[in-house]
Short mmCIF file of C-alpha atoms in Angstrom, two decimals:
data_model
loop_
_atom_site.label_atom_id
_atom_site.label_comp_id
_atom_site.label_asym_id
_atom_site.label_seq_id
_atom_site.Cartn_x
_atom_site.Cartn_y
_atom_site.Cartn_z
CA UNK T 8 -50.73 -47.49 27.70
CA UNK T 9 -47.19 -48.88 27.58
CA UNK T 10 -47.04 -47.72 23.99
CA UNK T 11 -48.02 -44.21 25.11
CA UNK T 12 -45.14 -43.98 27.62
CA UNK T 13 -42.65 -45.31 25.08
CA UNK T 14 -43.94 -42.81 22.53
CA UNK T 15 -43.49 -39.89 24.96
CA UNK T 16 -39.95 -40.95 25.83
CA UNK T 17 -38.99 -41.39 22.15
CA UNK T 18 -40.54 -38.02 21.29
CA UNK T 19 -38.55 -36.27 24.00
CA UNK T 20 -35.29 -37.94 22.93
CA UNK T 21 -35.98 -37.01 19.30
CA UNK T 22 -36.59 -33.40 20.28
CA UNK T 23 -33.33 -33.39 22.24
CA UNK T 24 -31.35 -34.83 19.31
CA UNK T 25 -32.81 -32.26 16.92
CA UNK T 26 -31.94 -29.43 19.28
CA UNK T 27 -28.29 -30.53 19.31
CA UNK T 28 -27.90 -30.12 15.55
CA UNK T 29 -27.39 -26.40 15.95
CA UNK T 30 -25.12 -26.62 19.01
CA UNK T 31 -22.36 -24.74 17.19
CA UNK T 32 -24.58 -22.03 15.70
CA UNK T 33 -24.08 -18.33 16.21
CA UNK T 34 -24.40 -16.59 19.55
CA UNK T 35 -26.66 -13.66 20.27
CA UNK T 36 -27.81 -11.45 23.11
CA UNK T 37 -29.50 -13.21 26.06
CA UNK T 38 -32.12 -11.60 28.28
CA UNK T 39 -32.47 -12.92 31.85
CA UNK T 40 -36.00 -12.78 33.20
CA UNK T 41 -39.13 -14.36 34.69
CA UNK T 42 -41.49 -16.78 33.00
CA UNK T 43 -44.82 -18.36 33.90
CA UNK T 44 -46.48 -21.50 32.65
CA UNK T 45 -49.08 -24.20 33.08
CA UNK T 46 -49.03 -27.89 32.23
CA UNK T 47 -51.07 -31.01 32.72
CA UNK T 48 -50.74 -34.71 32.01
CA UNK T 49 -50.94 -38.30 33.17
CA UNK T 50 -49.23 -40.15 36.05
CA UNK T 51 -48.72 -43.71 37.27
CA UNK T 52 -48.32 -44.59 40.95
CA UNK T 53 -46.30 -47.51 42.39
CA UNK T 54 -46.70 -48.52 46.04
CA UNK T 55 -46.99 -51.56 48.32
CA UNK T 56 -47.77 -54.74 46.38
CA UNK T 57 -47.95 -52.57 43.29
CA UNK T 58 -44.44 -52.49 41.73
CA UNK T 59 -44.43 -53.63 38.09
CA UNK T 60 -41.31 -55.76 38.70
CA UNK T 61 -43.03 -57.65 41.48
CA UNK T 62 -44.54 -60.80 39.98
CA UNK T 63 -47.27 -60.81 42.59
CA UNK T 64 -48.10 -57.12 42.17
CA UNK T 65 -51.64 -56.06 41.41
CA UNK T 66 -50.52 -53.40 38.92
CA UNK T 67 -52.18 -52.56 35.62
CA UNK T 68 -51.39 -49.61 33.36
CA UNK T 69 -55.06 -48.78 32.93
CA UNK T 70 -56.18 -48.99 36.56
CA UNK T 71 -53.12 -47.21 38.02
CA UNK T 72 -53.35 -44.18 35.73
CA UNK T 73 -54.03 -40.76 37.24
CA UNK T 74 -53.73 -37.12 36.23
CA UNK T 75 -52.02 -33.91 37.30
CA UNK T 76 -52.16 -30.18 36.69
CA UNK T 77 -49.70 -27.45 37.72
CA UNK T 78 -48.90 -23.75 37.54
CA UNK T 79 -45.24 -22.73 37.39
CA UNK T 80 -43.17 -19.60 37.99
CA UNK T 81 -39.48 -19.55 37.01
CA UNK T 82 -36.48 -17.39 36.29
CA UNK T 83 -33.82 -17.74 33.58
CA UNK T 84 -30.50 -16.63 35.10
CA UNK T 85 -28.38 -17.54 32.06
CA UNK T 86 -29.00 -19.37 28.78
CA UNK T 87 -28.02 -22.58 30.64
CA UNK T 88 -29.28 -22.26 34.23
CA UNK T 89 -32.80 -21.55 35.49
CA UNK T 90 -34.96 -22.17 38.59
CA UNK T 91 -38.70 -22.75 38.83
CA UNK T 92 -41.43 -23.49 41.32
CA UNK T 93 -44.57 -25.66 40.81
CA UNK T 94 -47.92 -25.41 42.58
CA UNK T 95 -50.28 -28.17 41.51
CA UNK T 96 -52.80 -30.89 42.11
CA UNK T 97 -52.61 -34.59 41.31
CA UNK T 98 -54.72 -37.65 41.64
CA UNK T 99 -53.03 -41.06 41.89
CA UNK T 100 -54.91 -44.32 41.57
CA UNK T 101 -53.42 -46.97 43.83
CA UNK T 102 -54.73 -50.40 42.87
CA UNK T 103 -54.28 -53.24 45.29
CA UNK T 104 -57.37 -55.31 45.84
CA UNK T 105 -59.48 -52.29 45.05
CA UNK T 106 -58.80 -48.93 43.47
CA UNK T 107 -57.81 -46.50 46.23
CA UNK T 108 -57.34 -43.01 44.79
CA UNK T 109 -54.92 -40.67 46.56
CA UNK T 110 -55.09 -36.93 45.85
CA UNK T 111 -52.73 -34.20 46.98
CA UNK T 112 -51.77 -30.59 46.52
CA UNK T 113 -48.06 -30.28 45.86
CA UNK T 114 -45.35 -27.63 45.90
CA UNK T 115 -42.02 -28.33 44.19
CA UNK T 116 -38.85 -26.50 43.20
CA UNK T 117 -36.62 -27.54 40.26
CA UNK T 118 -33.18 -26.60 39.05
CA UNK T 119 -32.90 -26.79 35.23
CA UNK T 120 -29.79 -27.31 33.08
CA UNK T 121 -30.25 -26.44 29.38
CA UNK T 122 -28.03 -28.89 27.48
CA UNK T 123 -28.63 -27.22 24.13
CA UNK T 124 -27.13 -23.92 25.30
CA UNK T 125 -24.09 -25.41 27.05
CA UNK T 126 -21.79 -24.49 24.15
CA UNK T 127 -23.47 -21.31 22.98
CA UNK T 128 -26.81 -19.55 22.94
CA UNK T 129 -28.89 -19.13 19.81
CA UNK T 130 -32.37 -17.63 20.26
CA UNK T 131 -33.36 -18.73 16.74
CA UNK T 132 -33.35 -22.43 17.70
CA UNK T 133 -36.82 -23.93 17.73
CA UNK T 134 -36.09 -26.88 20.04
CA UNK T 135 -34.12 -26.94 23.30
CA UNK T 136 -33.41 -29.85 25.64
CA UNK T 137 -33.04 -29.57 29.45
CA UNK T 138 -32.43 -31.82 32.45
CA UNK T 139 -34.00 -30.92 35.80
CA UNK T 140 -33.96 -32.08 39.42
CA UNK T 141 -35.79 -30.83 42.49
CA UNK T 142 -37.55 -31.32 45.81
CA UNK T 143 -41.25 -31.27 46.64
CA UNK T 144 -43.79 -31.41 49.41
CA UNK T 145 -47.27 -32.97 49.07
CA UNK T 146 -50.31 -32.32 51.25
CA UNK T 147 -52.31 -35.56 51.21
CA UNK T 148 -56.09 -35.10 51.30
CA UNK T 149 -58.26 -37.12 53.70
CA UNK T 150 -55.30 -38.49 55.62
CA UNK T 151 -55.18 -37.01 59.14
CA UNK T 152 -52.50 -39.42 60.28
CA UNK T 153 -50.15 -38.87 57.34
CA UNK T 154 -50.92 -35.44 55.94
CA UNK T 155 -47.54 -34.44 54.41
CA UNK T 156 -45.18 -36.47 52.19
CA UNK T 157 -41.87 -35.39 50.71
CA UNK T 158 -40.57 -36.09 47.20
CA UNK T 159 -37.34 -36.13 45.24
CA UNK T 160 -37.97 -35.49 41.54
CA UNK T 161 -36.09 -35.34 38.25
CA UNK T 162 -36.54 -35.72 34.50
CA UNK T 163 -36.06 -34.15 31.12
CA UNK T 164 -37.92 -31.40 29.29
CA UNK T 165 -38.13 -30.35 25.65
CA UNK T 166 -39.28 -26.85 24.68
CA UNK T 167 -40.60 -25.87 21.26
CA UNK T 168 -40.07 -22.12 20.92
CA UNK T 169 -43.06 -20.66 19.12
CA UNK T 170 -41.57 -17.18 19.51
CA UNK T 171 -38.99 -15.46 21.67
CA UNK T 172 -41.62 -15.14 24.45
CA UNK T 173 -43.81 -18.25 24.03
CA UNK T 174 -42.87 -21.95 24.17
CA UNK T 175 -44.60 -25.34 24.26
CA UNK T 176 -43.01 -27.93 26.56
CA UNK T 177 -43.07 -31.69 26.96
CA UNK T 178 -41.99 -33.03 30.37
CA UNK T 179 -41.12 -36.63 31.25
CA UNK T 180 -40.43 -37.03 34.97
CA UNK T 181 -40.13 -39.42 37.88
CA UNK T 182 -40.60 -38.87 41.64
CA UNK T 183 -39.47 -40.77 44.72
CA UNK T 184 -42.09 -40.27 47.45
CA UNK T 185 -41.91 -40.98 51.15
CA UNK T 186 -43.55 -44.26 52.08
CA UNK T 187 -46.63 -42.73 53.65
CA UNK T 188 -47.91 -41.10 50.43
CA UNK T 189 -50.52 -43.79 49.75
CA UNK T 190 -51.52 -43.89 53.42
CA UNK T 191 -49.89 -47.33 53.74
CA UNK T 192 -46.51 -46.95 55.54
CA UNK T 193 -45.51 -50.57 55.22
CA UNK T 194 -43.96 -52.94 52.78
CA UNK T 195 -41.74 -51.01 50.37
CA UNK T 196 -39.67 -48.19 51.95
CA UNK T 197 -40.67 -45.69 49.27
CA UNK T 198 -43.46 -44.93 46.83
CA UNK T 199 -42.82 -44.03 43.19
CA UNK T 200 -44.54 -41.94 40.53
CA UNK T 201 -43.95 -41.49 36.78
CA UNK T 202 -45.61 -38.71 34.76
CA UNK T 203 -45.83 -37.21 31.28
CA UNK T 204 -47.20 -33.70 30.78
CA UNK T 205 -47.61 -31.01 28.15
CA UNK T 206 -47.57 -27.28 28.88
CA UNK T 207 -47.19 -23.71 27.70
CA UNK T 208 -44.71 -21.12 29.08
CA UNK T 209 -44.53 -17.36 28.61
CA UNK T 210 -41.25 -15.48 29.08
CA UNK T 211 -41.37 -11.90 30.30
CA UNK T 212 -38.97 -9.43 28.64
CA UNK T 213 -36.14 -8.47 30.96
CA UNK T 214 -33.09 -6.24 31.10
CA UNK T 215 -30.86 -7.10 28.15
CA UNK T 216 -27.28 -8.22 28.64
CA UNK T 217 -24.78 -9.54 26.18
CA UNK T 218 -23.40 -13.06 26.16
CA UNK T 219 -19.61 -12.80 25.73
CA UNK T 220 -18.43 -14.04 22.36
CA UNK T 221 -14.83 -14.72 21.44
CA UNK T 222 -14.37 -13.44 17.91
CA UNK T 223 -11.70 -14.75 15.60
CA UNK T 224 -8.93 -12.25 15.06
CA UNK T 225 -8.38 -11.38 11.43
CA UNK T 226 -4.92 -10.41 10.15
CA UNK T 227 -4.50 -6.76 9.29
CA UNK T 228 -3.34 -6.21 5.76
CA UNK T 229 -0.49 -3.73 5.48
CA UNK T 230 1.10 -2.32 2.40
CA UNK T 231 4.62 -3.76 1.90
CA UNK T 232 7.43 -1.35 2.56
CA UNK T 233 10.98 -1.97 1.40
CA UNK T 234 12.36 -0.81 4.70
CA UNK T 235 11.14 1.75 7.25
CA UNK T 236 12.72 5.18 7.09
CA UNK T 237 15.40 5.49 9.75
CA UNK T 238 14.80 8.68 11.67
CA UNK T 239 17.66 9.62 13.98
CA UNK T 240 16.55 11.32 17.14
CA UNK T 241 17.88 14.74 17.87
CA UNK T 242 17.11 17.42 20.38
CA UNK T 243 14.08 19.49 19.28
CA UNK T 244 14.88 22.96 18.06
CA UNK T 245 13.42 25.55 20.41
CA UNK T 246 12.28 28.88 19.05
CA UNK T 247 14.10 31.88 20.52
CA UNK T 248 11.06 34.08 20.64
CA UNK T 249 7.34 33.49 20.89
CA UNK T 250 4.88 34.87 18.40
CA UNK T 251 1.22 34.86 19.34
CA UNK T 252 -0.89 33.13 16.69
CA UNK T 253 -2.77 35.53 14.52
CA UNK T 254 -5.88 34.30 12.72
CA UNK T 255 -5.88 35.52 9.12
CA UNK T 256 -8.67 34.51 6.76
CA UNK T 257 -7.48 33.35 3.35
CA UNK T 258 -8.85 35.88 0.87
CA UNK T 259 -8.03 36.83 -2.63
CA UNK T 260 -6.59 40.34 -2.70
CA UNK T 261 -8.41 42.24 -5.41
CA UNK T 262 -7.08 45.47 -6.79
CA UNK T 263 -8.74 47.28 -9.65
CA UNK T 264 -6.30 49.28 -11.68
CA UNK T 265 -5.53 50.21 -15.24
CA UNK T 266 -1.95 49.72 -16.24
CA UNK T 267 0.09 48.38 -19.09
CA UNK T 268 1.09 44.71 -18.88
CA UNK T 269 4.63 43.61 -18.32
CA UNK T 270 6.31 42.77 -21.62
CA UNK T 271 7.22 39.12 -22.31
CA UNK T 272 10.72 38.04 -21.33
CA UNK T 273 12.78 34.88 -21.69
CA UNK T 274 11.48 32.08 -19.44
CA UNK T 275 13.54 30.42 -16.74
CA UNK T 276 15.67 27.30 -17.05
CA UNK T 277 16.27 24.48 -14.57
CA UNK T 278 19.26 22.40 -13.52
CA UNK T 279 18.72 18.78 -14.53
CA UNK T 280 21.15 17.10 -12.10
CA UNK T 281 19.68 18.65 -8.92
CA UNK T 282 16.24 19.13 -7.44
CA UNK T 283 14.83 21.59 -4.93
CA UNK T 284 11.14 20.81 -4.46
CA UNK T 285 8.89 22.57 -1.97
CA UNK T 286 5.79 20.66 -0.86
CA UNK T 287 3.32 23.02 0.84
CA UNK T 288 0.67 22.05 3.40
CA UNK T 289 -2.35 23.74 4.93
CA UNK T 290 -2.49 24.37 8.67
CA UNK T 291 -2.10 21.12 10.68
CA UNK T 292 -2.06 19.02 7.46
CA UNK T 293 0.27 16.02 7.12
CA UNK T 294 -1.15 13.78 4.39
CA UNK T 295 -0.42 14.07 0.65
CA UNK T 296 -3.84 14.79 -0.88
CA UNK T 297 -3.76 17.89 -3.10
CA UNK T 298 -2.93 17.60 -6.79
CA UNK T 299 -0.04 20.04 -6.39
CA UNK T 300 1.48 17.87 -3.65
CA UNK T 301 1.15 14.73 -5.78
CA UNK T 302 2.80 16.49 -8.72
CA UNK T 303 5.71 17.38 -6.45
CA UNK T 304 5.99 13.71 -5.43
CA UNK T 305 6.06 12.68 -9.08
CA UNK T 306 8.79 15.20 -9.94
CA UNK T 307 10.94 13.95 -7.06
CA UNK T 308 10.38 10.32 -8.10
CA UNK T 309 11.20 11.14 -11.74
CA UNK T 310 14.41 12.86 -10.67
CA UNK T 311 15.56 9.85 -8.64
CA UNK T 312 14.54 7.46 -11.43
CA UNK T 313 16.74 9.39 -13.88
CA UNK T 314 19.54 9.64 -11.28
CA UNK T 315 19.47 6.25 -9.48
CA UNK T 316 22.53 7.03 -7.34
CA UNK T 317 21.29 10.46 -6.27
CA UNK T 318 20.49 11.32 -2.64
CA UNK T 319 17.67 13.49 -1.33
CA UNK T 320 17.28 15.27 2.01
CA UNK T 321 13.68 15.65 3.21
CA UNK T 322 13.26 18.46 5.74
CA UNK T 323 9.98 19.12 7.59
CA UNK T 324 8.89 22.50 8.95
CA UNK T 325 5.98 24.12 10.80
CA UNK T 326 5.04 27.79 11.07
CA UNK T 327 5.97 29.60 14.25
CA UNK T 328 2.70 31.54 14.36
CA UNK T 329 0.58 28.58 15.47
CA UNK T 330 1.04 25.72 17.92
CA UNK T 331 3.47 25.07 20.76
CA UNK T 332 7.09 24.02 20.30
CA UNK T 333 6.18 20.38 21.05
CA UNK T 334 3.24 20.36 18.62
CA UNK T 335 5.27 21.99 15.85
CA UNK T 336 8.10 19.48 16.33
CA UNK T 337 5.59 16.64 15.98
CA UNK T 338 3.83 18.15 12.94
CA UNK T 339 7.09 18.87 11.08
CA UNK T 340 8.33 15.33 11.81
CA UNK T 341 5.10 13.71 10.57
CA UNK T 342 5.15 15.80 7.40
CA UNK T 343 8.71 14.76 6.57
CA UNK T 344 8.12 11.07 7.40
CA UNK T 345 4.88 10.91 5.38
CA UNK T 346 6.59 12.47 2.35
CA UNK T 347 9.43 9.92 2.67
CA UNK T 348 7.08 6.95 3.08
CA UNK T 349 4.90 8.15 0.19
CA UNK T 350 7.96 8.21 -2.08
CA UNK T 351 8.98 4.72 -0.92
CA UNK T 352 5.58 3.02 -0.88
CA UNK T 353 3.72 4.69 -3.74
CA UNK T 354 6.48 5.82 -6.11
CA UNK T 355 9.02 3.04 -5.62
CA UNK T 356 11.89 5.25 -4.45
CA UNK T 357 14.61 3.16 -2.69
CA UNK T 358 14.88 3.98 1.00
CA UNK T 359 18.68 4.21 0.75
CA UNK T 360 18.30 7.35 -1.38
CA UNK T 361 16.46 9.25 1.37
CA UNK T 362 17.48 11.09 4.54
CA UNK T 363 14.85 12.64 6.83
CA UNK T 364 15.08 15.69 9.09
CA UNK T 365 12.56 17.90 10.89
CA UNK T 366 12.99 21.32 12.52
CA UNK T 367 9.63 22.18 14.08
CA UNK T 368 9.16 25.94 14.09
CA UNK T 369 12.78 26.63 15.09
CA UNK T 370 13.78 27.13 11.44
CA UNK T 371 11.58 29.39 9.33
CA UNK T 372 12.70 29.20 5.65
CA UNK T 373 10.10 31.77 4.57
CA UNK T 374 9.62 35.25 5.96
CA UNK T 375 5.83 34.85 5.82
CA UNK T 376 4.61 32.51 8.55
CA UNK T 377 1.94 30.73 6.51
CA UNK T 378 4.52 29.64 3.92
CA UNK T 379 6.52 27.69 6.52
CA UNK T 380 4.02 24.82 6.56
CA UNK T 381 6.09 22.80 4.14
CA UNK T 382 8.56 20.04 3.39
CA UNK T 383 11.68 20.90 1.36
CA UNK T 384 13.22 18.11 -0.72
CA UNK T 385 16.73 18.76 -2.02
CA UNK T 386 18.53 16.22 -4.17
CA UNK T 387 21.97 15.83 -5.76
CA UNK T 388 24.68 13.21 -6.34
CA UNK T 389 25.53 12.95 -2.58
CA UNK T 390 23.93 13.98 0.68
CA UNK T 391 26.61 16.62 1.11
CA UNK T 392 25.90 18.17 -2.28
CA UNK T 393 22.16 18.02 -1.63
CA UNK T 394 22.61 19.83 1.68
CA UNK T 395 24.64 22.52 -0.08
CA UNK T 396 21.73 23.41 -2.38
CA UNK T 397 20.30 26.79 -1.27
CA UNK T 398 16.76 26.34 -0.02
CA UNK T 399 15.56 29.87 -0.74
CA UNK T 400 16.06 33.50 0.13
CA UNK T 401 15.27 34.05 3.78
CA UNK T 402 15.93 36.22 6.79
CA UNK T 403 19.24 34.95 8.25
CA UNK T 404 18.05 35.85 11.73
CA UNK T 405 15.61 32.93 11.61
CA UNK T 406 18.21 30.34 10.57
CA UNK T 407 19.48 27.81 13.12
CA UNK T 408 22.99 26.38 12.70
CA UNK T 409 23.97 22.84 13.65
CA UNK T 410 27.23 20.95 13.30
CA UNK T 411 27.82 19.77 9.72
CA UNK T 412 28.37 16.01 9.50
CA UNK T 413 26.36 14.66 6.58
CA UNK T 414 28.25 11.38 6.40
CA UNK T 415 26.94 10.37 9.84
CA UNK T 416 23.47 11.61 9.04
CA UNK T 417 23.41 15.05 10.68
CA UNK T 418 22.16 17.59 8.17
CA UNK T 419 23.44 21.16 8.15
CA UNK T 420 20.32 23.26 8.61
CA UNK T 421 22.07 26.56 7.88
CA UNK T 422 19.93 28.44 5.36
CA UNK T 423 21.97 30.31 2.76
CA UNK T 424 20.95 33.15 0.46
CA UNK T 425 20.41 32.46 -3.22
CA UNK T 426 23.02 34.24 -5.28
CA UNK T 427 21.17 34.29 -8.59
CA UNK T 428 17.53 35.37 -9.13
CA UNK T 429 15.42 33.99 -11.94
CA UNK T 430 14.20 36.32 -14.71
CA UNK T 431 10.74 37.88 -14.63
CA UNK T 432 7.70 35.84 -15.65
CA UNK T 433 5.08 36.55 -18.32
CA UNK T 434 2.31 34.19 -19.47
CA UNK T 435 -0.75 34.62 -21.73
CA UNK T 436 -3.76 32.32 -21.31
CA UNK T 437 -6.52 32.37 -23.96
CA UNK T 438 -10.20 31.55 -23.35
CA UNK T 439 -13.10 30.62 -25.64
CA UNK T 440 -16.03 32.94 -26.30
CA UNK T 441 -18.13 33.61 -23.19
CA UNK T 442 -16.20 31.11 -20.98
CA UNK T 443 -14.25 31.68 -17.78
CA UNK T 444 -13.40 28.04 -17.01
CA UNK T 445 -9.79 26.82 -17.05
CA UNK T 446 -10.27 23.73 -19.24
CA UNK T 447 -7.68 24.11 -22.00
CA UNK T 448 -4.75 21.67 -21.34
CA UNK T 449 -2.27 24.28 -22.61
CA UNK T 450 -3.62 26.84 -20.13
CA UNK T 451 -3.31 24.30 -17.31
CA UNK T 452 0.32 23.63 -18.26
CA UNK T 453 1.07 27.37 -18.23
CA UNK T 454 -0.48 27.75 -14.77
CA UNK T 455 1.60 24.80 -13.55
CA UNK T 456 4.79 26.54 -14.80
CA UNK T 457 3.76 29.69 -12.93
CA UNK T 458 3.29 27.67 -9.72
CA UNK T 459 6.70 26.04 -10.11
CA UNK T 460 8.27 29.46 -10.66
CA UNK T 461 6.66 30.77 -7.45
CA UNK T 462 7.88 27.75 -5.46
CA UNK T 463 11.42 28.28 -6.66
CA UNK T 464 11.17 32.01 -5.93
CA UNK T 465 9.34 32.27 -2.59
CA UNK T 466 9.63 36.05 -2.42
CA UNK T 467 8.11 36.59 -5.89
CA UNK T 468 4.55 37.79 -6.45
CA UNK T 469 2.41 37.70 -9.58
CA UNK T 470 -0.26 39.91 -11.08
CA UNK T 471 -3.22 38.20 -12.80
CA UNK T 472 -5.15 40.47 -15.25
CA UNK T 473 -8.42 39.40 -16.86
CA UNK T 474 -9.77 40.69 -20.20
CA UNK T 475 -12.86 40.14 -22.35
CA UNK T 476 -14.07 41.23 -25.79
CA UNK T 477 -17.00 43.62 -26.12
CA UNK T 478 -20.28 41.73 -25.62
CA UNK T 479 -23.07 43.38 -27.64
CA UNK T 480 -22.73 46.80 -26.03
CA UNK T 481 -23.04 45.17 -22.60
CA UNK T 482 -20.03 46.59 -20.78
CA UNK T 483 -21.17 45.17 -17.44
CA UNK T 484 -21.20 41.60 -18.78
CA UNK T 485 -17.74 42.02 -20.32
CA UNK T 486 -16.42 43.29 -16.99
CA UNK T 487 -17.92 40.30 -15.13
CA UNK T 488 -16.43 37.74 -17.57
CA UNK T 489 -12.97 39.30 -17.31
CA UNK T 490 -13.24 39.17 -13.50
CA UNK T 491 -14.32 35.51 -13.53
CA UNK T 492 -11.40 34.56 -15.78
CA UNK T 493 -8.83 36.26 -13.53
CA UNK T 494 -10.35 34.71 -10.39
CA UNK T 495 -10.44 31.23 -11.99
CA UNK T 496 -6.70 31.36 -12.73
CA UNK T 497 -5.94 32.69 -9.22
CA UNK T 498 -8.06 29.97 -7.57
CA UNK T 499 -6.28 27.29 -9.62
CA UNK T 500 -2.93 28.48 -8.27
CA UNK T 501 -4.29 28.62 -4.70
CA UNK T 502 -6.32 25.38 -4.57
CA UNK T 503 -4.54 23.05 -7.01
CA UNK T 504 -0.95 24.18 -6.48
CA UNK T 505 -1.10 25.49 -2.87
CA UNK T 506 0.20 28.97 -3.69
CA UNK T 507 -0.56 31.48 -0.94
CA UNK T 508 -3.19 34.07 -1.90
CA UNK T 509 -0.93 36.71 -0.34
CA UNK T 510 1.40 36.33 -3.33
CA UNK T 511 -1.31 36.98 -5.93
CA UNK T 512 -2.81 40.25 -7.18
CA UNK T 513 -6.01 40.04 -9.22
CA UNK T 514 -7.16 42.69 -11.73
CA UNK T 515 -9.79 42.79 -14.46
CA UNK T 516 -10.37 45.25 -17.28
CA UNK T 517 -13.54 44.16 -19.07
CA UNK T 518 -13.51 44.98 -22.80
CA UNK T 519 -10.67 47.50 -22.53
CA UNK T 520 -8.37 46.91 -25.50
CA UNK T 521 -4.96 45.60 -24.52
CA UNK T 522 -1.98 47.13 -26.31
CA UNK T 523 -0.82 45.06 -29.28
CA UNK T 524 -4.00 42.96 -29.51
CA UNK T 525 -7.21 42.96 -31.55
CA UNK T 526 -10.68 42.81 -29.96
CA UNK T 527 -11.02 39.10 -30.90
CA UNK T 528 -7.76 38.36 -29.04
CA UNK T 529 -8.94 40.10 -25.88
CA UNK T 530 -10.46 36.89 -24.41
CA UNK T 531 -7.42 36.25 -22.21
CA UNK T 532 -5.62 36.43 -18.87
CA UNK T 533 -2.11 37.86 -18.49
CA UNK T 534 0.16 36.63 -15.69
CA UNK T 535 3.29 38.61 -14.86
CA UNK T 536 5.67 39.08 -11.95
CA UNK T 537 5.27 42.15 -9.79
CA UNK T 538 8.30 44.42 -9.63
#
């Protein structure tokens, strides 16, 4: 029997040690709630003339053995703390000169401390180790003189978690009883009991809460920037009049007409030591995403790379037809700053070459409201020369004048009128048999030149005319192919290069023979400026 007690103690300690191996494991959600259980086991009673340490005691492990059985009801408040109550029966054999069994019904309450969950809670652990202490009351049977005895109890418990709801438990405990428990209130001042029991507990699901977990903060990776763009603050420009926003759907104006094409003329030329790039945005857009915007960024970067000492002024705008003054000031500022930071971070432009300004909707470079959602980038040898570059033809009534002082960073926002207009435009794009897709690299380059022309000449408009050869006496099919070709070119200008549809006229002529061409050459689109 001594071997049995030693085995139970060693087993409990081994369970406890195993449960500590995962003390630093992950945390998870904990659910407070009720549980019920039942357990039973063996006990040993020590009373008058019966203590094992007493050399004259009449104690034997075999004759002093008894048994117990209990029902329990408890509540888990946290992963560490819980409370339970026991209602049970036990029989203790008290051996003095004869075996005198003592039986009682007992009620006890324990406070439990889960050592395994002290650091953190992991519901996946199979073994947990707890200490407990409590008080009890025992109703002693067949003892009218001494019917009730108190007890102070404590011990350790190991639970093997079969599942989240079900657990086996092993309990090793000791109790200090009042002296009258064995009906002999004499001799030793107290009676003692030791017990080992096995049981099963069921946990009811409860309302789920979350155990707080301190997560390790990870550094946020940021893209290196040479130096942030310095943006001087200035008083927002306030529009002098208010225009109610007018919702206009973006449509492709289609006009069917029969007219002779504009004859080819000499194409335009550009000035290599200056740049005047217009980056257009859709309503409320700030980021650089469209292919036309990225091409503008590349042209600006190429210009600065070929002119390392050049300076560029980046000016942001918003259209007056939408948004409040405050919103438009913010949108124009963000557009200008994003263009500047894109040039610095993605294209390697030195920050010292850049100056940033924004004008909200107070300055309207274009006469058409939808074209004022843009950023204008002007570059030359110095900031003063860059500021002197005409932005575009505009209505002077919309211009706002500020004091000129480019050396200290204040840009002159006076918009001047261009003194020299570019020559008319004429382009011919050829297509393969039966196709309306813009896939030929040469055709794409021609469309790109048309877009650049329109950006440099904001008041210009173009006519796009589609043609097709005769398709086996099917005039309807020829007409449809010529329409698709004209629309494909127009959509490329609108979607890829951000040209407003209001500046484009679309026509198609089917298999009608164009002057100066043969039927086999009629698979084409003509692009010309509108007089």
